[in-house]
Short mmCIF file of C-alpha atoms and ligand atoms in Angstrom, two decimals:
data_model
loop_
_atom_site.label_atom_id
_atom_site.label_comp_id
_atom_site.label_asym_id
_atom_site.label_seq_id
_atom_site.Cartn_x
_atom_site.Cartn_y
_atom_site.Cartn_z
CA UNK S 1 -7.28 7.43 13.76
CA UNK S 2 -9.05 4.33 12.57
CA UNK S 3 -10.65 2.87 9.49
CA UNK S 4 -12.64 -0.19 8.59
CA UNK S 5 -13.34 -1.57 5.15
CA UNK S 6 -16.30 -3.68 4.05
CA UNK S 7 -17.22 -5.26 0.74
CA UNK S 8 -16.76 -8.31 -1.45
CA UNK S 9 -14.81 -8.31 -4.72
CA UNK S 10 -17.95 -9.01 -6.81
CA UNK S 11 -20.51 -7.49 -4.44
CA UNK S 12 -22.14 -4.09 -4.89
CA UNK S 13 -19.06 -2.19 -3.82
CA UNK S 14 -16.55 -1.32 -1.15
CA UNK S 15 -17.23 0.87 1.84
CA UNK S 16 -14.82 2.50 4.27
CA UNK S 17 -15.34 4.62 7.36
CA UNK S 18 -12.42 6.81 8.41
CA UNK S 19 -12.39 8.48 11.80
CA UNK S 20 -10.12 10.63 13.97
CA UNK S 21 -8.86 13.34 11.59
CA UNK S 22 -9.12 17.01 12.59
CA UNK S 23 -11.56 19.46 11.01
CA UNK S 24 -10.92 22.15 8.42
CA UNK S 25 -8.45 20.61 5.99
CA UNK S 26 -9.28 20.43 2.31
CA UNK S 27 -10.50 17.13 0.88
CA UNK S 28 -12.18 16.33 -2.44
CA UNK S 29 -13.40 13.24 -4.24
CA UNK S 30 -10.99 14.15 -7.06
CA UNK S 31 -8.04 13.83 -4.70
CA UNK S 32 -9.18 10.36 -3.55
CA UNK S 33 -9.90 9.30 -7.12
CA UNK S 34 -6.46 10.39 -8.31
CA UNK S 35 -4.89 7.80 -5.98
CA UNK S 36 -7.52 5.16 -6.81
CA UNK S 37 -6.57 5.51 -10.49
CA UNK S 38 -2.87 5.07 -9.61
CA UNK S 39 -3.76 1.73 -7.93
CA UNK S 40 -5.34 0.49 -11.14
CA UNK S 41 -2.23 0.98 -13.28
CA UNK S 42 0.50 -1.40 -14.32
CA UNK S 43 1.28 -3.70 -17.22
CA UNK S 44 0.18 -7.25 -16.39
CA UNK S 45 -3.19 -6.51 -14.78
CA UNK S 46 -6.20 -8.67 -15.67
CA UNK S 47 -9.47 -7.90 -17.47
CA UNK S 48 -11.15 -6.63 -14.30
CA UNK S 49 -9.18 -3.40 -14.45
CA UNK S 50 -10.69 -2.75 -17.89
CA UNK S 51 -14.18 -3.08 -16.40
CA UNK S 52 -13.62 -0.87 -13.36
CA UNK S 53 -12.82 2.85 -13.18
CA UNK S 54 -12.67 3.11 -9.42
CA UNK S 55 -14.35 6.24 -8.12
CA UNK S 56 -15.08 7.01 -4.47
CA UNK S 57 -18.19 8.83 -3.42
CA UNK S 58 -17.77 10.74 -0.15
CA UNK S 59 -20.95 10.18 1.85
CA UNK S 60 -20.14 12.11 5.03
CA UNK S 61 -17.60 14.11 7.01
CA UNK S 62 -16.91 16.86 4.43
CA UNK S 63 -18.72 20.19 3.85
CA UNK S 64 -17.80 22.91 1.34
CA UNK S 65 -14.62 20.99 0.50
CA UNK S 66 -13.29 20.77 4.06
CA UNK S 67 -13.30 18.06 6.70
CA UNK S 68 -15.73 18.40 9.61
CA UNK S 69 -13.82 16.22 12.10
CA UNK S 70 -16.69 13.73 11.90
CA UNK S 71 -16.33 10.21 10.40
CA UNK S 72 -15.68 10.30 6.66
CA UNK S 73 -17.48 7.49 4.86
CA UNK S 74 -16.69 6.56 1.27
CA UNK S 75 -18.28 4.17 -1.21
CA UNK S 76 -16.63 2.67 -4.30
CA UNK S 77 -19.06 0.96 -6.65
CA UNK S 78 -18.06 -2.34 -8.28
CA UNK S 79 -19.16 -1.88 -11.87
CA UNK S 80 -18.73 -5.65 -12.35
CA UNK S 81 -21.51 -6.28 -9.79
CA UNK S 82 -24.07 -6.12 -12.59
CA UNK S 83 -22.59 -9.34 -13.99
CA UNK S 84 -22.68 -11.07 -10.60
CA UNK S 85 -26.18 -10.33 -9.25
CA UNK S 86 -27.12 -14.05 -9.23
CA UNK S 87 -23.76 -15.42 -8.11
CA UNK S 88 -23.47 -12.86 -5.28
CA UNK S 89 -27.19 -12.52 -4.47
CA UNK S 90 -28.02 -11.39 -0.92
CA UNK S 91 -31.16 -13.55 -0.92
CA UNK S 92 -31.19 -17.33 -1.54
CA UNK S 93 -32.09 -17.93 -5.21
CA UNK S 94 -33.82 -20.75 -7.11
CA UNK S 95 -31.28 -20.92 -9.91
CA UNK S 96 -28.47 -23.47 -9.52
CA UNK S 97 -25.17 -21.66 -8.85
CA UNK S 98 -22.01 -23.68 -9.39
CA UNK S 99 -20.13 -24.27 -6.14
CA UNK S 100 -16.36 -23.86 -6.23
CA UNK S 101 -14.64 -26.82 -4.58
CA UNK S 102 -11.05 -26.66 -5.90
CA UNK S 103 -8.70 -24.33 -3.97
CA UNK S 104 -5.87 -22.37 -5.61
CA UNK S 105 -2.59 -22.97 -3.75
CA UNK S 106 -1.22 -19.67 -2.41
CA UNK S 107 -4.61 -17.93 -2.19
CA UNK S 108 -6.85 -17.90 0.92
CA UNK S 109 -9.19 -20.46 -0.74
CA UNK S 110 -8.43 -23.54 1.37
CA UNK S 111 -7.70 -21.96 4.74
CA UNK S 112 -10.67 -19.57 4.50
CA UNK S 113 -13.04 -22.37 3.54
CA UNK S 114 -11.86 -24.59 6.42
CA UNK S 115 -11.87 -21.76 8.95
CA UNK S 116 -15.35 -20.40 8.14
CA UNK S 117 -16.91 -23.83 7.41
CA UNK S 118 -17.99 -22.91 3.87
CA UNK S 119 -19.19 -25.42 1.27
CA UNK S 120 -18.37 -23.02 -1.56
CA UNK S 121 -14.90 -21.48 -1.94
CA UNK S 122 -16.51 -18.39 -3.57
CA UNK S 123 -17.41 -17.26 -0.01
CA UNK S 124 -13.71 -17.14 0.82
CA UNK S 125 -12.47 -15.79 -2.53
CA UNK S 126 -14.56 -12.68 -2.54
CA UNK S 127 -13.48 -11.07 0.72
CA UNK S 128 -9.88 -12.30 0.62
CA UNK S 129 -9.46 -10.70 -2.82
CA UNK S 130 -6.99 -7.83 -3.14
CA UNK S 131 -9.86 -5.76 -4.52
CA UNK S 132 -10.31 -4.73 -0.86
CA UNK S 133 -7.19 -2.59 -1.24
CA UNK S 134 -9.19 -0.07 -3.31
CA UNK S 135 -11.02 0.83 -0.08
CA UNK S 136 -7.68 1.07 1.77
CA UNK S 137 -6.25 3.45 -0.82
CA UNK S 138 -9.38 5.60 -0.55
CA UNK S 139 -9.15 5.68 3.27
CA UNK S 140 -5.43 6.39 3.26
CA UNK S 141 -5.74 9.18 0.69
CA UNK S 142 -7.31 11.17 3.55
CA UNK S 143 -4.16 10.52 5.61
CA UNK S 144 -2.01 11.65 2.67
CA UNK S 145 -4.01 14.83 2.21
CA UNK S 146 -3.73 15.55 5.95
CA UNK S 147 0.06 14.99 5.85
CA UNK S 148 0.43 17.31 2.85
CA UNK S 149 -0.49 20.18 5.22
CA UNK S 150 2.90 19.56 6.85
CA UNK S 151 4.76 18.94 3.59
CA UNK S 152 5.09 15.23 4.37
CA UNK S 153 5.17 13.41 1.06
CA UNK S 154 5.01 9.74 0.12
CA UNK S 155 6.35 8.17 -3.05
CA UNK S 156 7.11 4.70 -4.32
CA UNK S 157 8.62 2.76 -7.15
CA UNK S 158 8.99 -0.84 -8.24
CA UNK S 159 12.53 -2.12 -7.71
CA UNK S 160 12.19 -5.48 -9.47
CA UNK S 161 9.69 -7.82 -11.10
CA UNK S 162 10.52 -11.48 -11.74
CA UNK S 163 14.11 -10.97 -10.53
CA UNK S 164 14.90 -8.14 -12.98
CA UNK S 165 16.61 -5.30 -11.10
CA UNK S 166 17.66 -1.79 -12.28
CA UNK S 167 21.11 -1.21 -13.79
CA UNK S 168 22.24 1.10 -11.04
CA UNK S 169 20.50 0.78 -7.72
CA UNK S 170 18.84 4.14 -7.30
CA UNK S 171 18.08 3.48 -3.67
CA UNK S 172 21.83 3.45 -2.83
CA UNK S 173 21.71 7.22 -3.35
CA UNK S 174 19.10 7.56 -0.66
CA UNK S 175 21.08 5.43 1.80
CA UNK S 176 24.23 7.36 1.02
CA UNK S 177 22.49 10.56 2.01
CA UNK S 178 22.25 12.12 -1.47
CA UNK S 179 18.50 12.24 -1.14
CA UNK S 180 18.03 14.33 1.99
CA UNK S 181 14.98 15.50 3.85
CA UNK S 182 14.75 18.36 1.33
CA UNK S 183 14.01 15.86 -1.42
CA UNK S 184 10.33 15.51 -2.22
CA UNK S 185 9.18 11.87 -2.32
CA UNK S 186 6.40 12.79 -4.76
CA UNK S 187 9.14 13.35 -7.35
CA UNK S 188 9.61 9.58 -7.34
CA UNK S 189 5.97 9.17 -8.38
CA UNK S 190 6.38 11.70 -11.17
CA UNK S 191 8.88 9.26 -12.69
CA UNK S 192 7.42 5.89 -11.64
CA UNK S 193 3.79 6.70 -12.49
CA UNK S 194 4.87 7.33 -16.10
CA UNK S 195 6.38 3.85 -16.38
CA UNK S 196 4.14 0.91 -17.38
CA UNK S 197 5.62 -1.09 -14.49
CA UNK S 198 6.44 1.87 -12.18
CA UNK S 199 10.23 1.51 -12.43
CA UNK S 200 12.70 4.40 -12.54
CA UNK S 201 15.04 2.86 -15.12
CA UNK S 202 13.59 2.86 -18.66
CA UNK S 203 15.89 0.06 -19.87
CA UNK S 204 14.78 -2.16 -17.04
CA UNK S 205 11.15 -1.51 -18.02
CA UNK S 206 11.48 -3.25 -21.40
CA UNK S 207 13.18 -6.28 -19.84
CA UNK S 208 10.41 -6.54 -17.26
CA UNK S 209 7.65 -6.24 -19.85
CA UNK S 210 9.28 -9.05 -21.87
CA UNK S 211 9.42 -11.22 -18.75
CA UNK S 212 5.72 -10.53 -18.03
CA UNK S 213 4.89 -11.45 -21.64
CA UNK S 214 6.75 -14.74 -21.10
CA UNK S 215 4.86 -15.39 -17.86
CA UNK S 216 1.53 -14.73 -19.65
CA UNK S 217 2.51 -17.09 -22.49
CA UNK S 218 3.32 -19.80 -19.97
CA UNK S 219 0.09 -19.18 -18.04
CA UNK S 220 2.22 -18.17 -15.09
CA UNK S 221 2.57 -15.14 -12.79
CA UNK S 222 5.34 -13.00 -11.24
CA UNK S 223 6.04 -11.09 -8.05
CA UNK S 224 8.62 -8.46 -7.21
CA UNK S 225 10.01 -5.89 -4.82
CA UNK S 226 9.18 -2.22 -4.28
CA UNK S 227 10.24 0.78 -2.21
CA UNK S 228 8.18 3.37 -0.37
CA UNK S 229 9.91 6.63 0.62
CA UNK S 230 8.49 9.32 2.92
CA UNK S 231 10.03 12.80 3.11
CA UNK S 232 9.30 15.74 5.41
CA UNK S 233 8.77 13.57 8.49
CA UNK S 234 9.81 15.40 11.68
CA UNK S 235 12.08 13.85 14.27
CA UNK S 236 10.20 12.22 17.14
CA UNK S 237 7.30 10.15 15.76
CA UNK S 238 7.03 6.81 17.60
CA UNK S 239 8.72 5.71 20.79
CA UNK S 240 11.03 3.13 22.33
CA UNK S 241 8.84 2.92 25.45
CA UNK S 242 6.52 0.06 24.37
CA UNK S 243 6.54 -2.48 21.56
CA UNK S 244 3.41 -1.10 19.92
CA UNK S 245 4.76 2.46 19.94
CA UNK S 246 7.78 1.63 17.77
CA UNK S 247 7.00 3.20 14.42
CA UNK S 248 8.96 0.68 12.34
CA UNK S 249 6.95 -2.16 13.88
CA UNK S 250 3.70 -0.40 12.95
CA UNK S 251 4.96 0.35 9.41
CA UNK S 252 6.04 -3.27 8.89
CA UNK S 253 2.68 -4.52 10.13
CA UNK S 254 0.84 -2.17 7.79
CA UNK S 255 2.84 -3.17 4.70
CA UNK S 256 2.81 -6.86 5.61
CA UNK S 257 -1.00 -6.72 5.84
CA UNK S 258 -1.23 -6.11 2.09
CA UNK S 259 -2.30 -9.14 0.06
CA UNK S 260 0.63 -11.27 -1.20
CA UNK S 261 3.32 -9.28 0.67
CA UNK S 262 5.74 -11.75 2.24
CA UNK S 263 8.66 -9.55 3.30
CA UNK S 264 9.32 -6.04 4.62
CA UNK S 265 12.63 -4.26 5.30
CA UNK S 266 13.38 -0.88 6.89
CA UNK S 267 16.48 0.94 5.61
CA UNK S 268 19.16 -1.48 4.44
CA UNK S 269 17.31 -4.21 6.34
CA UNK S 270 18.68 -7.72 5.77
CA UNK S 271 21.86 -6.44 4.11
CA UNK S 272 22.91 -4.83 7.41
CA UNK S 273 23.04 -8.27 9.03
CA UNK S 274 26.09 -9.12 6.88
CA UNK S 275 28.14 -5.98 7.59
CA UNK S 276 30.24 -4.52 10.43
CA UNK S 277 28.46 -2.06 12.71
CA UNK S 278 30.71 0.73 11.46
CA UNK S 279 29.39 0.08 7.93
CA UNK S 280 25.77 0.23 9.02
CA UNK S 281 25.18 3.03 11.55
CA UNK S 282 24.73 6.60 10.36
CA UNK S 283 27.37 8.91 11.83
CA UNK S 284 26.09 12.00 13.64
CA UNK S 285 27.62 15.38 12.77
CA UNK S 286 26.80 19.04 13.46
CA UNK S 287 26.12 21.29 10.49
CA UNK S 288 24.71 24.84 10.76
CA UNK S 289 24.00 24.27 14.44
CA UNK S 290 21.82 21.26 13.64
CA UNK S 291 22.24 17.49 13.83
CA UNK S 292 23.02 15.93 10.49
CA UNK S 293 23.71 12.40 9.19
CA UNK S 294 26.14 11.48 6.45
CA UNK S 295 24.06 8.44 5.47
CA UNK S 296 20.55 7.09 6.01
CA UNK S 297 21.01 3.33 6.22
CA UNK S 298 18.61 3.24 9.17
CA UNK S 299 15.82 4.24 6.78
CA UNK S 300 14.80 7.23 8.89
CA UNK S 301 14.14 5.33 12.12
CA UNK S 302 16.31 4.72 15.22
CA UNK S 303 14.99 3.23 18.46
CA UNK S 304 11.47 3.07 17.02
CA UNK S 305 11.52 6.89 16.57
CA UNK S 306 11.77 8.89 13.35
CA UNK S 307 15.17 10.60 12.88
CA UNK S 308 13.93 13.35 10.56
CA UNK S 309 15.54 11.69 7.55
CA UNK S 310 13.49 10.05 4.76
CA UNK S 311 11.71 6.87 5.81
CA UNK S 312 12.61 3.98 3.52
CA UNK S 313 10.58 0.78 3.42
CA UNK S 314 11.12 -2.11 1.03
CA UNK S 315 8.51 -4.81 0.43
CA UNK S 316 8.46 -8.16 -1.36
CA UNK S 317 5.33 -9.41 -3.10
CA UNK S 318 5.00 -13.08 -4.00
CA UNK S 319 3.67 -14.02 -7.47
CA UNK S 320 -0.13 -13.90 -7.89
CA UNK S 321 -1.66 -17.22 -6.80
CA UNK S 322 -4.09 -17.71 -9.70
CA UNK S 323 -2.28 -19.55 -12.50
CA UNK S 324 -3.67 -20.07 -15.99
CA UNK S 325 -1.48 -23.21 -16.17
CA UNK S 326 -2.43 -24.37 -12.68
CA UNK S 327 -0.42 -26.50 -10.26
CA UNK S 328 -1.67 -29.42 -8.19
CA UNK S 329 -4.55 -29.17 -5.73
CA UNK S 330 -7.33 -31.34 -4.24
CA UNK S 331 -11.07 -31.24 -5.05
CA UNK S 332 -12.77 -30.79 -1.67
CA UNK S 333 -15.93 -32.49 -3.02
CA UNK S 334 -14.16 -35.74 -4.01
CA UNK S 335 -10.92 -35.43 -2.00
CA UNK S 336 -9.11 -36.45 -5.21
CA UNK S 337 -5.98 -34.96 -6.77
CA UNK S 338 -6.78 -32.38 -9.48
CA UNK S 339 -5.19 -29.30 -11.01
CA UNK S 340 -6.23 -25.99 -9.41
CA UNK S 341 -9.10 -23.86 -10.75
CA UNK S 342 -8.54 -20.92 -13.04
CA UNK S 343 -10.15 -17.65 -12.03
CA UNK S 344 -9.94 -14.31 -13.85
CA UNK S 345 -6.98 -12.56 -12.29
CA UNK S 346 -3.88 -10.42 -12.75
CA UNK S 347 -0.52 -11.79 -13.99
CA UNK S 348 1.48 -9.16 -12.11
CA UNK S 349 0.31 -6.57 -9.59
CA UNK S 350 3.58 -5.27 -8.10
CA UNK S 351 3.04 -1.69 -9.47
CA UNK S 352 -0.37 -1.58 -7.74
CA UNK S 353 1.10 -3.13 -4.59
CA UNK S 354 3.62 -0.27 -4.34
CA UNK S 355 0.79 2.29 -4.48
CA UNK S 356 -1.13 0.35 -1.81
CA UNK S 357 2.03 0.23 0.34
CA UNK S 358 2.37 4.03 -0.02
CA UNK S 359 -1.19 4.27 1.27
CA UNK S 360 -0.63 1.99 4.27
CA UNK S 361 2.59 3.86 5.12
CA UNK S 362 0.78 7.22 4.88
CA UNK S 363 -1.85 5.90 7.26
CA UNK S 364 0.71 4.89 9.90
CA UNK S 365 2.65 8.17 9.62
CA UNK S 366 -0.60 10.16 10.02
CA UNK S 367 -1.56 8.02 13.02
CA UNK S 368 1.76 8.58 14.80
CA UNK S 369 1.78 12.25 13.79
CA UNK S 370 -1.62 12.82 15.40
CA UNK S 371 -0.61 10.81 18.48
CA UNK S 372 2.26 13.27 18.96
CA UNK S 373 0.68 16.55 17.89
CA UNK S 374 -3.08 15.95 18.37
CA UNK S 375 -5.54 18.74 17.61
CA UNK S 376 -9.27 18.82 16.87
CA UNK S 377 -8.85 21.30 14.01
CA UNK S 378 -6.02 21.49 11.47
CA UNK S 379 -5.18 24.95 12.86
CA UNK S 380 -4.62 23.46 16.32
CA UNK S 381 -2.51 20.61 14.89
CA UNK S 382 -0.42 23.15 12.94
CA UNK S 383 0.15 25.23 16.10
CA UNK S 384 1.27 22.16 18.04
CA UNK S 385 3.55 21.10 15.21
CA UNK S 386 5.11 24.58 14.85
CA UNK S 387 5.61 24.82 18.59
CA UNK S 388 7.53 21.54 18.62
CA UNK S 389 9.62 22.17 15.51
CA UNK S 390 10.51 25.76 16.48
CA UNK S 391 10.94 25.37 20.22
CA UNK S 392 12.39 21.91 20.60
CA UNK S 393 13.54 20.58 17.27
CA UNK S 394 15.43 23.57 15.87
CA UNK S 395 18.59 24.22 17.82
C1 EPS Z 1 -8.33 -6.78 -7.97
C2 EPS Z 1 -7.36 -7.62 -7.47
C3 EPS Z 1 -7.30 -9.06 -7.79
C4 EPS Z 1 -8.02 -9.18 -9.13
C5 EPS Z 1 -9.46 -8.69 -8.93
C6 EPS Z 1 -9.42 -7.21 -8.84
O1 EPS Z 1 -7.90 -9.77 -6.75
P1 EPS Z 1 -7.59 -11.26 -6.30
O2 EPS Z 1 -6.84 -11.17 -4.98
O3 EPS Z 1 -8.97 -11.83 -6.13
O4 EPS Z 1 -6.81 -11.95 -7.37
O5 EPS Z 1 -7.89 -10.42 -9.64
O6 EPS Z 1 -10.25 -9.00 -10.05
C7 EPS Z 1 -11.20 -9.93 -9.92
C8 EPS Z 1 -11.51 -10.50 -8.78
C9 EPS Z 1 -11.88 -10.27 -11.18
O7 EPS Z 1 -13.03 -10.65 -11.14
O8 EPS Z 1 -11.23 -10.13 -12.20
C10 EPS Z 1 -8.24 -5.37 -7.64
O9 EPS Z 1 -7.18 -5.00 -7.10
O10 EPS Z 1 -9.18 -4.58 -7.86
#
């Protein structure tokens, strides 16, 4: 499967073309829009989220509510475009448009401007903006819907913002095996989507909101950490044969590709590096004639292949680069020291980042799932899947 996105943050809108999914599974604009709305949530977002109500229009690939197997194209209009018709005009215009020459440290402003030989940082800002992730969520919602046919579910929650962690680390339960493959990852979303910052612990929520208020008051921003959990994944997705077939490498790549993500872990990740092997590896036992694990510290992946236990991915997002009390930069027009430019932005976007990470993870799981089971129609994919799970997987 593949997808491409196109569009600038303040252009007419975002387009995505999604290809490679089988025919005959249900898909609606409402389903896509449900996930687009989840991406817009979270205390600490900027004014832009008040302007936009992201809605995807499906332009092709679906008839009578079911996929055709042909490319699915989607368009998300930028409502804000109406306020940017001069500044983002396709044609050269007479009117003088202010050129941006002061880069924000931490954003793609400087590197993008040097790389593409621009004389106006706006050219770099608009495509490097995380607004692009709206198109990714739309594309990946097709992957999610496809996976739901096999009861594969994806959920996420924010673990910390600004260094404020939950009282009791919920994720320990998952590693200790309490949350088994029978758990439904969507249950996590039923809790986290209700929280203003997508945390599971209500007491932590108030502390985080106070910290965000402090950041806003100081003209500063915050980052944080989040978890994505996938349940219902069969054993056997991915391979140890080649580097690009290892599913944890593909998952890490996908999450790391999200704007401002600077770290990814699978399972207990970095913590495992400090422990004895006997404290890390998940013992194998036989229960009801089937393989079973007491723990899931591996995060559902061994040897680049899914184990059949929940997949657990943790990501770290750095603080948003646009500061209302800016730090030092250089004016490219004068080459003199200045303070960085302010630009309308978010203060915190970790809750949205977790939803985007869910989407990227869903995409990779669907890709590896279809590599293993194939099928031009959903019926054929289901047959292949049932054949494997009944004939080979169940013992
Ligand atoms: C947006 C993400 C952020 C927002 C943007 C909308 O993008 P960036 O990476 O550019 O900071 O700041 O909003 C604006 C660009 C704006 O004009 O306010 C998103 O996820 O939709």
